[in-house]
Amino acid sequence: MSSYQIDTPKKYDDSYKKSVNCPETFWDELASQNFIWNKKWSKVIDWDFKKAKVSWFKDAKLNITTNCIDRHAKNTPDKTAIIFEPNDPSEKNKLFTYSELLKEVCKMANVLKSMDVKKGDRVCIYLPMIPELAFSVLACARIGAIHSVVFAGFSSQALATRIDDCKSSLIITSDGSYRGKKILNLKAIVDDALDICETQQKVLLIKRTNELVNLVDKRDFFLEDLIANVDDSCEAEIMDAEDPLFILYTSGSTGKPKGMVHTCGGYMVYTSYTFKNIFQYEEDDVYWCTADIGWITGHSYILYGPLSNGASTIMFEGVPSYPDFSRFWQIIDKYKVNQFYTAPTAIRALAKQGIGFFKNCSLKSLKVLGTVGEPINEEAWQWYNLHVGKDSCPIVDTWWQTETGGILISSIPKVIPDKPTFATKPFIGVQPILLDDEGEELNKPNSVGKLCIKYPWPSIARTIWGNHQRYIDTYFSAFKNMYFTGDGAFKDKEGNFRITGRVDDVIIVSGHNLGTAPIEDAINEHESIVESAIVGFPHEIKGNALYGFITLKYNLENINHIKTEINSLISEKIGPIAKLDKIQITTGLPKTRSGKIMRRILRKIASNQTEDLGDISTLLNPDVVQEIIDNYQI
Ligand code: PRX
């Protein structure tokens, strides 16, 4: 167990050095000593970044659920694995011990089998944050089916695209979902998606809101009918370490979403190891990550990372504002949460409410706070530290991506000091590097450059589902022999990294990755619209918000009407998270002579920084710039 627990600076230094100088030995020991394998590997790491080929623990056999559930069901059967806190605090919560979790997952796995799901099949999961979501994910892993969880805030069209891309054969959903005061009819969204899907699906339906739903004979099945007839044990399918475990879609700067593929062995080892150390999880701690399992944070740090460590992990169905803004603090006190992991956007929204909502909440149980998803500004960091952490909890600002599977840069409580607005140091085995545009390494202290990683870590995504070339082009072509993150970063003289934001056309809104191209494609389908350009601008709560510059085919009298239609179109094609905060109708977009939209200029205008627009005289249509500035939307 020696290298598994990193609890002193010396252990970090020694392990980091070993992981860089002798990575094969380091990971061989770590993986052998802390996990259950059915067969050992023939080679620890095999990689060629030029071809974007990476494999870890080659030829090894395992099942991740044996590691996440069975071994704890055997050793600590009565320990709480999952705590389900419902949307409405007046509804009873549900706790599942490790032995109960094993049964639930096995039952769900047997239901999937009874619906003909086999190893390698894709299963799409479109569910609210209810326990069955966890059971479904783990049941897929149990039988070797590849889960593709789609966040239940995505629209029917976005869902259909994801179903068709991975050609799933089954979709697991519920009648409805609760979010604060709202009830969303998920089944109706699924029905609409299936109407436009090319792929045939069966539907496994879970009752949550007891809404009336439309049922299609021989296609839709209620879980409660099927689960009554199945056994509560199910042998775990023996998987190859490099077999896909799941696909998770993330927005790209162009085209359709990318189905990032994560595999069983490396993903398990890395998410488990990072969870244990970055959150300094101890035996009886209660851990809470407020993300949704529809995002990578939920996959890695609500389910797989915590469960592989035998942790007690909370699943919260609701929102921070319901019934009021004290909900997070109430939950922390109710379960005596020790580690609390949330997003800067939530912190900013809560900070705006003032400190009245802390009344009667002690938050004394907290030991470690975490943030993820976007840069955290100094003010939000200080507020989090003072009012939530009471100035005595380290804050881990964890930088990572859907593609990286686990946290790559973060401080570690008691080991690597935190520093406001800095993610700080690379985790063990991670070799970040800053490059200039020509690909030269920026070695000097206080450099700003493009953040790349020069050596594989176990949970790096292996490919984009069905499109390896796109994987090569997106991540391995910008710089020779490097994984390019798409982020910019600053490195101070102590070697701490601060992430400065995306350097491509992805915008992070409330911690969600949004590509500008898919939003523009959605808008451009409107019959009155010629073209559009979406850029980000700073937003007090969301970090960034979206500003759309739109040109119309003809002058319209009712501009407000078209603005409403644009956002409806976006909601329909992508989901409400991609709606525009500001829309400006303009007679043209600034373009280069080759016809490329000059987003740099639009970004500055949207941020109200028009003093230094650079040389605009070479544009095809320089006059339009002044018109856009004059009509800037406050
Ligand atoms: O720009 C970085 C930002 O979120 C991007 C990854 O988004 P996604 O794949 O949706 O995964 C989010 C959850 C891991 C990154 O490229 N990002 C993530 N964490 C941080 C961050 N930016 C600054 N600081 C962070 N801690």
XYZ file of C-alpha atoms and ligand atoms in Angstrom:
660
model
C 0.000 0.000 0.000
C 3.003 2.266 0.398
C 2.761 4.398 -2.733
C -1.051 4.445 -2.741
C -1.400 6.959 0.061
C 0.236 10.311 -0.572
C -0.005 12.186 2.702
C 3.297 14.005 3.043
C 5.239 16.294 0.709
C 8.092 13.770 0.734
C 5.839 10.947 -0.410
C 4.580 13.148 -3.211
C 8.107 14.096 -4.288
C 9.376 10.527 -4.171
C 6.354 9.105 -5.956
C 6.303 11.864 -8.553
C 9.986 11.323 -9.356
C 9.510 7.579 -9.599
C 6.405 7.964 -11.770
C 8.389 10.097 -14.223
C 11.720 8.285 -14.131
C 10.422 4.700 -13.965
C 6.745 4.883 -14.958
C 6.473 1.177 -15.753
C 7.724 0.112 -12.316
C 5.715 2.776 -10.540
C 2.353 1.886 -12.078
C 3.079 -1.835 -12.055
C 3.486 -1.778 -8.278
C 0.583 0.565 -7.659
C -1.851 -1.366 -9.828
C -0.780 -4.821 -8.557
C -1.035 -3.918 -4.902
C -4.350 -2.099 -4.797
C -6.769 -3.713 -7.221
C -8.248 -7.089 -8.069
C -7.213 -8.431 -11.448
C -8.280 -11.721 -12.997
C -5.069 -11.810 -14.987
C -1.951 -9.662 -14.835
C -0.683 -7.537 -17.722
C 2.043 -8.396 -20.173
C 3.091 -4.758 -20.518
C 2.280 -1.736 -18.368
C 2.366 1.062 -20.961
C 2.429 0.978 -24.724
C 2.146 4.276 -26.522
C 2.717 6.245 -29.663
C 1.312 9.780 -29.538
C 1.903 10.237 -33.282
C -0.782 7.673 -34.007
C -2.695 8.553 -30.856
C -2.278 4.977 -29.663
C -2.146 4.368 -25.943
C -2.662 1.180 -24.002
C -2.261 0.469 -20.318
C -2.021 -2.898 -18.597
C -2.021 -4.795 -21.860
C -3.670 -8.236 -21.771
C -4.759 -7.789 -18.145
C -8.254 -8.955 -17.211
C -10.602 -7.433 -14.669
C -14.044 -6.134 -13.961
C -14.269 -2.651 -12.508
C -17.409 -3.489 -10.510
C -15.577 -6.256 -8.653
C -13.203 -3.528 -7.506
C -15.910 -0.952 -6.858
C -18.459 -3.189 -5.185
C -17.758 -6.882 -4.524
C -14.576 -6.470 -2.534
C -16.224 -3.934 -0.230
C -19.446 -5.959 -0.050
C -17.209 -8.718 1.299
C -15.024 -6.672 3.646
C -17.393 -3.915 4.777
C -20.871 -5.136 3.757
C -22.745 -2.757 6.041
C -20.845 0.352 5.149
C -22.910 2.937 3.260
C -21.909 3.087 -0.377
C -24.453 5.500 -1.848
C -26.558 8.104 -0.097
C -29.427 9.328 -2.237
C -30.720 12.764 -1.234
C -33.949 13.512 -3.138
C -34.887 16.804 -4.762
C -37.495 17.496 -2.107
C -36.153 17.369 1.448
C -39.536 16.163 2.703
C -39.147 12.957 0.709
C -37.273 10.205 2.493
C -33.668 9.733 1.523
C -32.263 6.311 0.622
C -29.039 4.744 1.776
C -27.469 1.705 0.136
C -24.800 -0.338 1.859
C -22.144 -2.071 -0.206
C -23.957 -5.403 0.079
C -27.245 -3.767 -0.985
C -25.507 -1.995 -3.845
C -24.129 -5.311 -5.062
C -27.633 -6.781 -5.164
C -29.150 -3.765 -6.886
C -26.455 -3.714 -9.536
C -26.727 -7.457 -10.117
C -30.503 -7.214 -10.478
C -30.175 -4.398 -12.967
C -27.483 -6.355 -14.812
C -29.832 -9.332 -15.067
C -32.591 -7.082 -16.382
C -30.219 -5.824 -19.080
C -29.348 -9.401 -19.961
C -33.032 -10.277 -20.142
C -33.339 -7.472 -22.702
C -30.589 -9.070 -24.759
C -27.828 -6.618 -23.912
C -24.424 -8.230 -24.371
C -20.787 -7.398 -23.847
C -19.731 -4.606 -26.197
C -23.301 -3.363 -26.827
C -23.894 0.315 -26.205
C -26.529 1.377 -23.695
C -27.666 4.971 -23.596
C -28.647 6.228 -20.142
C -30.838 9.331 -19.913
C -31.837 9.625 -16.285
C -32.109 12.111 -13.449
C -29.831 11.757 -10.415
C -31.708 8.832 -8.890
C -30.130 5.653 -7.494
C -31.143 3.703 -10.606
C -28.770 5.899 -12.587
C -25.861 4.566 -10.531
C -27.224 1.011 -10.737
C -27.603 1.277 -14.520
C -24.081 2.570 -15.070
C -22.587 -0.112 -12.844
C -24.817 -2.836 -14.308
C -23.482 -2.043 -17.778
C -19.948 -2.270 -16.436
C -20.850 -5.552 -14.743
C -21.856 -7.249 -17.993
C -19.358 -5.466 -20.232
C -21.887 -3.280 -22.025
C -20.571 0.188 -22.877
C -22.566 2.913 -21.165
C -23.173 6.258 -22.785
C -24.750 8.544 -20.224
C -26.421 11.595 -21.724
C -27.087 14.477 -19.312
C -30.857 14.663 -18.822
C -30.900 18.378 -19.673
C -30.028 17.751 -23.308
C -32.765 18.112 -25.906
C -34.333 15.302 -27.935
C -32.212 16.185 -30.963
C -29.000 16.183 -28.978
C -30.021 12.843 -27.505
C -30.838 11.413 -30.940
C -27.425 12.454 -32.302
C -25.718 10.664 -29.429
C -27.858 7.540 -29.792
C -27.188 7.319 -33.515
C -23.489 8.016 -33.187
C -22.798 5.063 -30.900
C -25.698 2.964 -32.237
C -26.940 1.971 -28.834
C -29.566 -0.756 -28.665
C -31.228 0.246 -25.425
C -32.050 3.504 -23.719
C -32.681 3.632 -19.999
C -34.836 6.551 -18.924
C -37.535 7.576 -16.474
C -41.036 8.926 -16.767
C -39.901 12.288 -15.480
C -37.409 14.157 -13.371
C -37.594 16.668 -10.532
C -35.429 19.766 -10.567
C -36.373 22.183 -7.848
C -39.994 23.151 -8.439
C -39.975 21.878 -12.004
C -40.984 18.498 -13.337
C -39.511 17.533 -16.665
C -41.156 14.850 -18.772
C -38.083 12.864 -19.802
C -39.993 10.078 -21.512
C -41.594 12.553 -23.927
C -38.123 13.827 -24.826
C -36.967 10.261 -25.417
C -40.042 9.571 -27.573
C -39.223 12.612 -29.710
C -35.596 11.509 -29.975
C -36.578 8.017 -31.042
C -38.873 9.441 -33.718
C -35.878 11.001 -35.432
C -33.266 8.333 -34.625
C -32.028 6.013 -37.300
C -31.098 3.367 -34.748
C -33.741 1.042 -33.321
C -33.934 1.122 -29.540
C -35.609 -0.690 -26.731
C -36.593 1.516 -23.812
C -36.227 0.569 -20.165
C -38.451 2.860 -18.167
C -38.017 3.729 -14.506
C -40.820 5.309 -12.514
C -39.824 8.469 -10.670
C -42.530 11.125 -11.008
C -45.426 8.781 -11.865
C -46.437 10.971 -14.788
C -48.581 9.399 -17.438
C -46.340 8.279 -20.268
C -46.861 7.107 -23.778
C -45.946 3.425 -24.110
C -44.934 1.757 -27.341
C -45.712 -1.932 -27.435
C -42.680 -4.258 -27.674
C -40.343 -1.267 -27.419
C -40.945 0.201 -23.954
C -40.627 -1.865 -20.774
C -41.086 -0.856 -17.149
C -38.166 -1.753 -14.929
C -40.513 -2.751 -12.122
C -42.086 -5.451 -14.315
C -38.788 -6.953 -15.388
C -36.881 -6.659 -12.133
C -39.444 -8.724 -10.257
C -38.326 -11.825 -12.141
C -34.552 -11.617 -11.904
C -31.924 -12.975 -9.558
C -29.916 -10.697 -7.270
C -26.576 -12.165 -8.195
C -24.781 -11.816 -11.500
C -21.269 -12.875 -12.259
C -19.027 -10.071 -13.435
C -17.973 -10.300 -17.066
C -14.207 -10.624 -17.361
C -13.017 -7.641 -19.364
C -9.772 -6.844 -21.063
C -8.062 -3.823 -19.505
C -8.379 -2.049 -22.855
C -12.035 -2.951 -23.516
C -14.200 0.181 -23.608
C -15.938 0.910 -20.322
C -17.929 3.900 -21.491
C -18.441 6.591 -24.071
C -19.095 10.135 -22.930
C -19.870 12.888 -25.411
C -18.210 16.273 -25.176
C -18.564 19.308 -27.420
C -15.879 19.964 -29.945
C -15.044 23.302 -31.504
C -16.495 22.011 -34.759
C -18.988 19.438 -35.921
C -20.910 16.893 -33.931
C -20.087 15.965 -30.333
C -17.093 13.722 -29.752
C -17.744 10.373 -28.103
C -14.719 10.033 -25.842
C -13.948 6.389 -25.171
C -12.567 5.328 -21.792
C -11.343 1.828 -21.095
C -11.552 -0.406 -18.034
C -8.102 -0.886 -16.518
C -6.289 2.436 -16.683
C -9.423 4.429 -15.917
C -10.064 2.394 -12.781
C -6.511 2.731 -11.470
C -6.213 6.440 -12.089
C -9.642 7.593 -10.867
C -9.236 5.510 -7.739
C -5.741 6.778 -6.973
C -6.580 10.446 -7.594
C -9.788 10.269 -5.557
C -8.036 8.796 -2.541
C -5.266 11.376 -2.476
C -6.672 14.609 -3.834
C -9.601 14.419 -1.449
C -7.533 12.695 1.283
C -10.423 10.335 1.790
C -10.281 8.453 5.082
C -12.146 5.286 6.083
C -15.319 6.755 7.619
C -15.562 9.970 5.681
C -18.690 11.064 3.846
C -17.906 12.564 0.475
C -20.120 14.737 -1.704
C -19.633 15.827 -5.279
C -22.526 17.975 -6.519
C -21.998 17.249 -10.226
C -24.431 15.273 -12.335
C -23.424 11.764 -13.410
C -24.181 12.954 -16.947
C -20.760 14.672 -16.915
C -17.304 13.180 -16.498
C -17.028 14.571 -12.962
C -19.955 12.414 -11.925
C -18.564 9.317 -13.629
C -15.124 9.590 -12.080
C -15.783 11.297 -8.756
C -19.303 10.306 -7.734
C -19.128 6.713 -8.857
C -15.951 4.966 -9.949
C -13.305 6.828 -7.893
C -15.168 6.850 -4.569
C -16.639 3.354 -4.894
C -13.320 1.744 -5.805
C -12.038 3.161 -2.508
C -15.023 1.834 -0.570
C -16.189 5.379 0.161
C -19.631 6.696 1.093
C -20.702 8.961 -1.755
C -23.741 11.242 -1.947
C -25.992 11.509 -4.994
C -28.089 14.672 -4.882
C -31.087 14.884 -7.172
C -31.935 18.561 -6.693
C -30.557 22.049 -7.161
C -28.749 24.416 -4.755
C -31.664 26.861 -4.689
C -34.484 24.537 -3.672
C -36.349 24.845 -1.341
C -33.953 27.733 -0.712
C -30.297 28.619 -1.026
C -29.371 26.891 2.207
C -29.867 23.456 0.655
C -26.184 22.612 0.141
C -25.341 23.662 3.696
C -28.280 21.688 5.090
C -27.097 18.573 3.291
C -23.525 19.016 4.505
C -24.755 19.160 8.114
C -27.308 16.376 7.650
C -24.704 13.824 6.533
C -21.655 15.406 8.191
C -19.969 15.713 4.837
C -16.174 15.696 5.040
C -15.218 16.411 1.430
C -17.305 18.758 -0.676
C -16.660 19.118 -4.414
C -18.539 21.634 -6.561
C -18.196 24.083 -9.451
C -17.139 27.761 -9.390
C -20.423 28.723 -11.038
C -22.360 27.251 -8.098
C -20.045 29.007 -5.648
C -20.610 32.364 -7.356
C -24.380 31.859 -7.447
C -24.407 30.997 -3.738
C -22.083 33.866 -2.826
C -24.519 36.260 -4.461
C -27.184 35.193 -1.964
C -25.196 36.548 0.956
C -24.395 34.677 4.131
C -27.906 34.615 5.591
C -28.367 31.113 4.263
C -25.631 29.777 6.546
C -27.818 30.501 9.571
C -28.141 27.379 11.741
C -25.629 25.473 9.604
C -22.333 24.629 11.266
C -20.439 22.984 8.358
C -18.071 21.737 11.073
C -17.605 18.318 9.476
C -15.876 19.721 6.378
C -12.200 18.868 5.925
C -11.539 19.414 2.223
C -13.240 21.603 -0.397
C -12.895 21.142 -4.118
C -13.723 22.958 -7.341
C -13.800 21.832 -10.944
C -14.894 22.720 -14.418
C -13.640 26.245 -15.012
C -11.184 28.743 -13.601
C -12.210 30.017 -10.186
C -11.815 33.754 -9.690
C -10.094 35.109 -6.580
C -13.266 36.563 -5.071
C -15.211 33.302 -5.339
C -12.208 31.390 -3.976
C -11.977 33.676 -0.928
C -15.695 33.444 -0.282
C -15.604 29.642 -0.501
C -12.609 29.521 1.816
C -14.047 31.892 4.396
C -17.739 31.051 4.528
C -17.789 27.382 3.629
C -14.326 26.260 4.721
C -14.222 28.660 7.727
C -10.664 29.369 6.691
C -9.565 25.930 7.807
C -10.204 23.607 4.853
C -7.724 23.301 2.009
C -9.323 23.964 -1.392
C -8.366 21.636 -4.209
C -8.832 23.409 -7.535
C -8.814 20.370 -9.802
C -8.003 20.809 -13.466
C -8.945 18.053 -15.885
C -11.211 17.202 -18.833
C -13.664 14.625 -20.151
C -10.747 13.431 -22.256
C -8.373 12.994 -19.321
C -10.779 10.798 -17.322
C -9.294 11.928 -14.016
C -7.748 14.969 -12.331
C -4.356 15.927 -13.787
C -3.428 19.117 -11.941
C -4.442 19.901 -8.371
C -3.156 20.739 -4.946
C -3.269 17.965 -2.332
C -4.329 18.691 1.252
C -1.346 18.616 3.651
C 0.914 17.810 0.715
C 0.760 20.538 -1.935
C -0.483 23.897 -0.629
C -3.402 25.506 -2.377
C -3.062 28.909 -3.999
C -6.115 30.967 -4.973
C -6.910 30.730 -8.699
C -4.136 28.159 -9.295
C -4.744 24.474 -9.933
C -1.104 24.220 -8.751
C 0.920 21.030 -9.359
C 0.673 17.977 -11.606
C -0.602 14.816 -9.996
C 1.678 11.805 -9.847
C 2.554 10.500 -13.311
C 1.373 13.658 -15.080
C 3.909 15.596 -17.146
C 2.465 18.959 -18.220
C 4.402 21.342 -20.392
C 3.763 24.836 -21.771
C 4.463 25.477 -25.438
C 4.487 28.566 -27.603
C 2.685 28.630 -30.961
C 5.736 27.145 -32.672
C 5.828 24.243 -30.268
C 8.878 25.462 -28.324
C 8.862 24.697 -24.630
C 8.411 27.725 -22.381
C 10.826 27.042 -19.576
C 11.120 30.406 -17.929
C 9.189 31.104 -14.730
C 5.991 33.104 -15.171
C 5.383 31.887 -18.718
C 2.037 31.735 -20.445
C 1.517 29.129 -23.137
C -0.521 26.274 -24.495
C -0.934 23.462 -22.049
C 0.152 20.056 -23.328
C 0.943 16.739 -21.661
C 3.997 14.908 -22.855
C 3.484 11.411 -21.461
C 0.366 9.257 -21.163
C -1.412 8.740 -17.869
C -3.608 5.681 -17.263
C -7.037 7.279 -17.786
C -6.403 9.184 -21.017
C -9.299 8.630 -23.478
C -8.242 6.101 -26.089
C -10.154 7.376 -29.088
C -13.267 9.148 -30.334
C -15.961 6.575 -30.929
C -16.010 5.701 -34.626
C -13.524 8.400 -35.629
C -9.923 7.823 -34.626
C -8.700 10.316 -37.205
C -10.642 13.080 -35.470
C -8.988 12.025 -32.219
C -5.550 12.364 -33.820
C -6.436 15.683 -35.439
C -7.934 17.227 -32.318
C -5.431 16.226 -29.674
C -2.194 15.039 -31.264
C -1.645 17.151 -34.365
C -1.120 20.663 -33.005
C 2.222 19.747 -31.407
C 4.559 16.881 -32.186
C 4.373 13.987 -29.736
C 2.135 15.852 -27.323
C -1.422 15.640 -26.082
C -2.815 19.149 -26.610
C -5.423 20.093 -24.035
C -6.990 23.081 -25.830
C -6.315 25.174 -22.702
C -3.879 27.978 -22.058
C -1.966 28.132 -18.780
C 0.425 30.259 -16.755
C 3.205 28.724 -14.696
C 4.675 30.678 -11.782
C 8.221 30.427 -10.485
C 7.320 27.683 -8.006
C 5.924 25.556 -10.810
C 2.244 26.173 -9.988
C -0.128 26.117 -12.943
C -3.012 28.516 -13.377
C -5.405 27.642 -16.176
C -6.178 30.754 -18.198
C -9.005 29.272 -20.284
C -9.696 27.696 -23.654
C -7.581 28.679 -26.626
C -9.977 27.182 -29.180
C -13.628 27.739 -30.051
C -14.949 25.963 -27.014
C -16.552 28.200 -24.384
C -17.023 27.069 -20.806
C -20.414 28.292 -19.572
C -21.299 27.435 -15.973
C -18.648 24.754 -16.146
C -20.124 23.185 -19.274
C -18.144 22.774 -22.437
C -19.939 24.354 -25.381
C -18.580 24.366 -28.909
C -19.478 27.476 -30.873
C -19.939 25.660 -34.196
C -22.834 23.394 -33.166
C -24.681 26.399 -31.720
C -24.099 28.417 -34.877
C -25.272 25.456 -36.979
C -28.466 25.307 -34.931
C -29.111 29.050 -35.343
C -28.326 29.066 -39.038
C -31.174 26.655 -39.656
C -33.577 29.529 -39.001
C -35.111 30.611 -42.284
C -34.482 34.322 -41.713
C -30.853 34.000 -40.700
C -27.885 34.287 -43.024
C -25.129 33.561 -40.578
C -24.080 33.868 -36.988
C -21.022 33.984 -34.787
C -21.021 33.018 -31.145
C -18.393 34.216 -28.716
C -18.028 34.150 -24.938
C -18.009 37.164 -22.627
C -17.312 37.351 -18.874
C -20.352 36.715 -16.695
C -20.607 37.319 -12.958
C -22.095 33.919 -12.120
C -21.602 31.641 -15.110
C -17.940 32.554 -15.626
C -18.656 33.011 -19.318
C -21.918 33.574 -21.131
C -22.723 33.457 -24.830
C -23.055 36.476 -27.118
C -24.467 35.893 -30.580
C -23.905 38.184 -33.563
C -26.541 37.455 -36.158
C -27.134 38.643 -39.703
C -30.579 38.411 -41.246
C -31.755 37.793 -44.794
C -34.059 40.797 -44.696
C -35.003 43.558 -42.281
C -37.456 42.379 -39.729
C -39.815 44.575 -37.777
C -39.963 42.434 -34.711
C -36.421 41.752 -33.657
C -37.399 40.566 -30.186
C -39.454 37.836 -31.754
C -36.489 36.496 -33.664
C -34.339 36.624 -30.559
C -36.841 34.399 -28.763
C -36.920 32.058 -31.714
C -33.141 31.791 -31.759
C -33.047 30.644 -28.149
C -35.935 28.227 -28.694
C -34.064 26.751 -31.617
C -30.949 26.313 -29.502
C -32.963 24.701 -26.689
C -34.526 22.324 -29.147
C -31.329 21.338 -30.957
C -28.879 21.308 -28.066
C -30.540 22.102 -24.762
C -31.238 25.149 -22.585
C -27.624 25.256 -21.316
C -26.528 26.600 -24.697
C -28.976 29.544 -24.812
C -27.530 32.978 -25.647
C -27.470 35.700 -22.995
C -27.073 38.470 -25.550
C -28.122 38.632 -29.172
C -27.114 41.417 -31.509
C -28.536 41.707 -34.995
C -25.997 43.204 -37.370
C -25.779 43.875 -41.081
C -22.549 41.879 -41.391
C -19.811 40.054 -39.524
C -16.191 41.217 -39.670
C -14.325 38.980 -42.082
C -10.865 38.475 -43.475
C -10.429 38.728 -47.209
C -10.580 34.956 -47.391
C -14.014 35.086 -45.762
C -13.093 33.871 -42.264
C -15.064 35.488 -39.449
C -12.723 37.488 -37.179
C -13.886 36.136 -33.859
C -11.034 37.853 -32.058
C -12.697 41.205 -32.794
C -16.135 39.966 -31.835
C -14.780 38.579 -28.563
C -13.372 41.986 -27.676
C -16.602 43.771 -28.544
C -18.644 41.256 -26.561
C -16.360 41.837 -23.570
C -16.733 45.603 -24.045
C -12.991 46.005 -24.596
C -12.927 47.992 -27.762
C -9.881 50.178 -27.080
C -7.459 47.807 -28.747
C -9.014 45.978 -31.645
C -5.736 45.792 -33.568
C -5.456 46.570 -37.250
C -8.867 46.201 -38.816
C -8.037 47.903 -42.088
C -7.212 44.600 -43.776
C -10.719 43.280 -43.207
C -13.060 42.704 -46.081
C -15.642 44.949 -44.411
C -13.954 47.191 -41.802
C -16.984 49.510 -41.593
C -19.120 46.883 -39.991
C -16.917 46.904 -36.888
C -18.024 50.396 -35.866
C -21.648 49.497 -36.485
C -21.292 46.490 -34.187
C -19.582 48.566 -31.497
C -22.341 51.200 -31.695
C -25.039 48.602 -31.186
C -23.287 46.649 -28.431
C -25.809 44.959 -26.105
C -25.255 46.003 -22.517
O -10.992 24.553 -19.938
C -10.824 23.565 -18.948
C -12.000 23.624 -17.988
O -12.928 22.672 -18.442
C -12.440 22.016 -19.625
C -12.880 20.586 -19.636
O -14.271 20.515 -19.662
P -15.016 19.126 -19.528
O -14.423 18.163 -20.491
O -16.458 19.408 -19.615
O -14.658 18.606 -18.085
C -15.019 19.372 -16.981
C -14.805 18.581 -15.718
C -13.495 17.933 -15.576
C -10.947 22.176 -19.532
O -10.323 22.026 -20.776
N -11.588 23.281 -16.617
C -11.831 22.132 -15.956
N -11.368 22.216 -14.699
C -10.795 23.431 -14.556
C -10.929 24.107 -15.789
N -10.439 25.344 -15.981
C -9.796 25.926 -14.935
N -9.641 25.349 -13.738
C -10.125 24.101 -13.491
N -9.988 23.567 -12.294
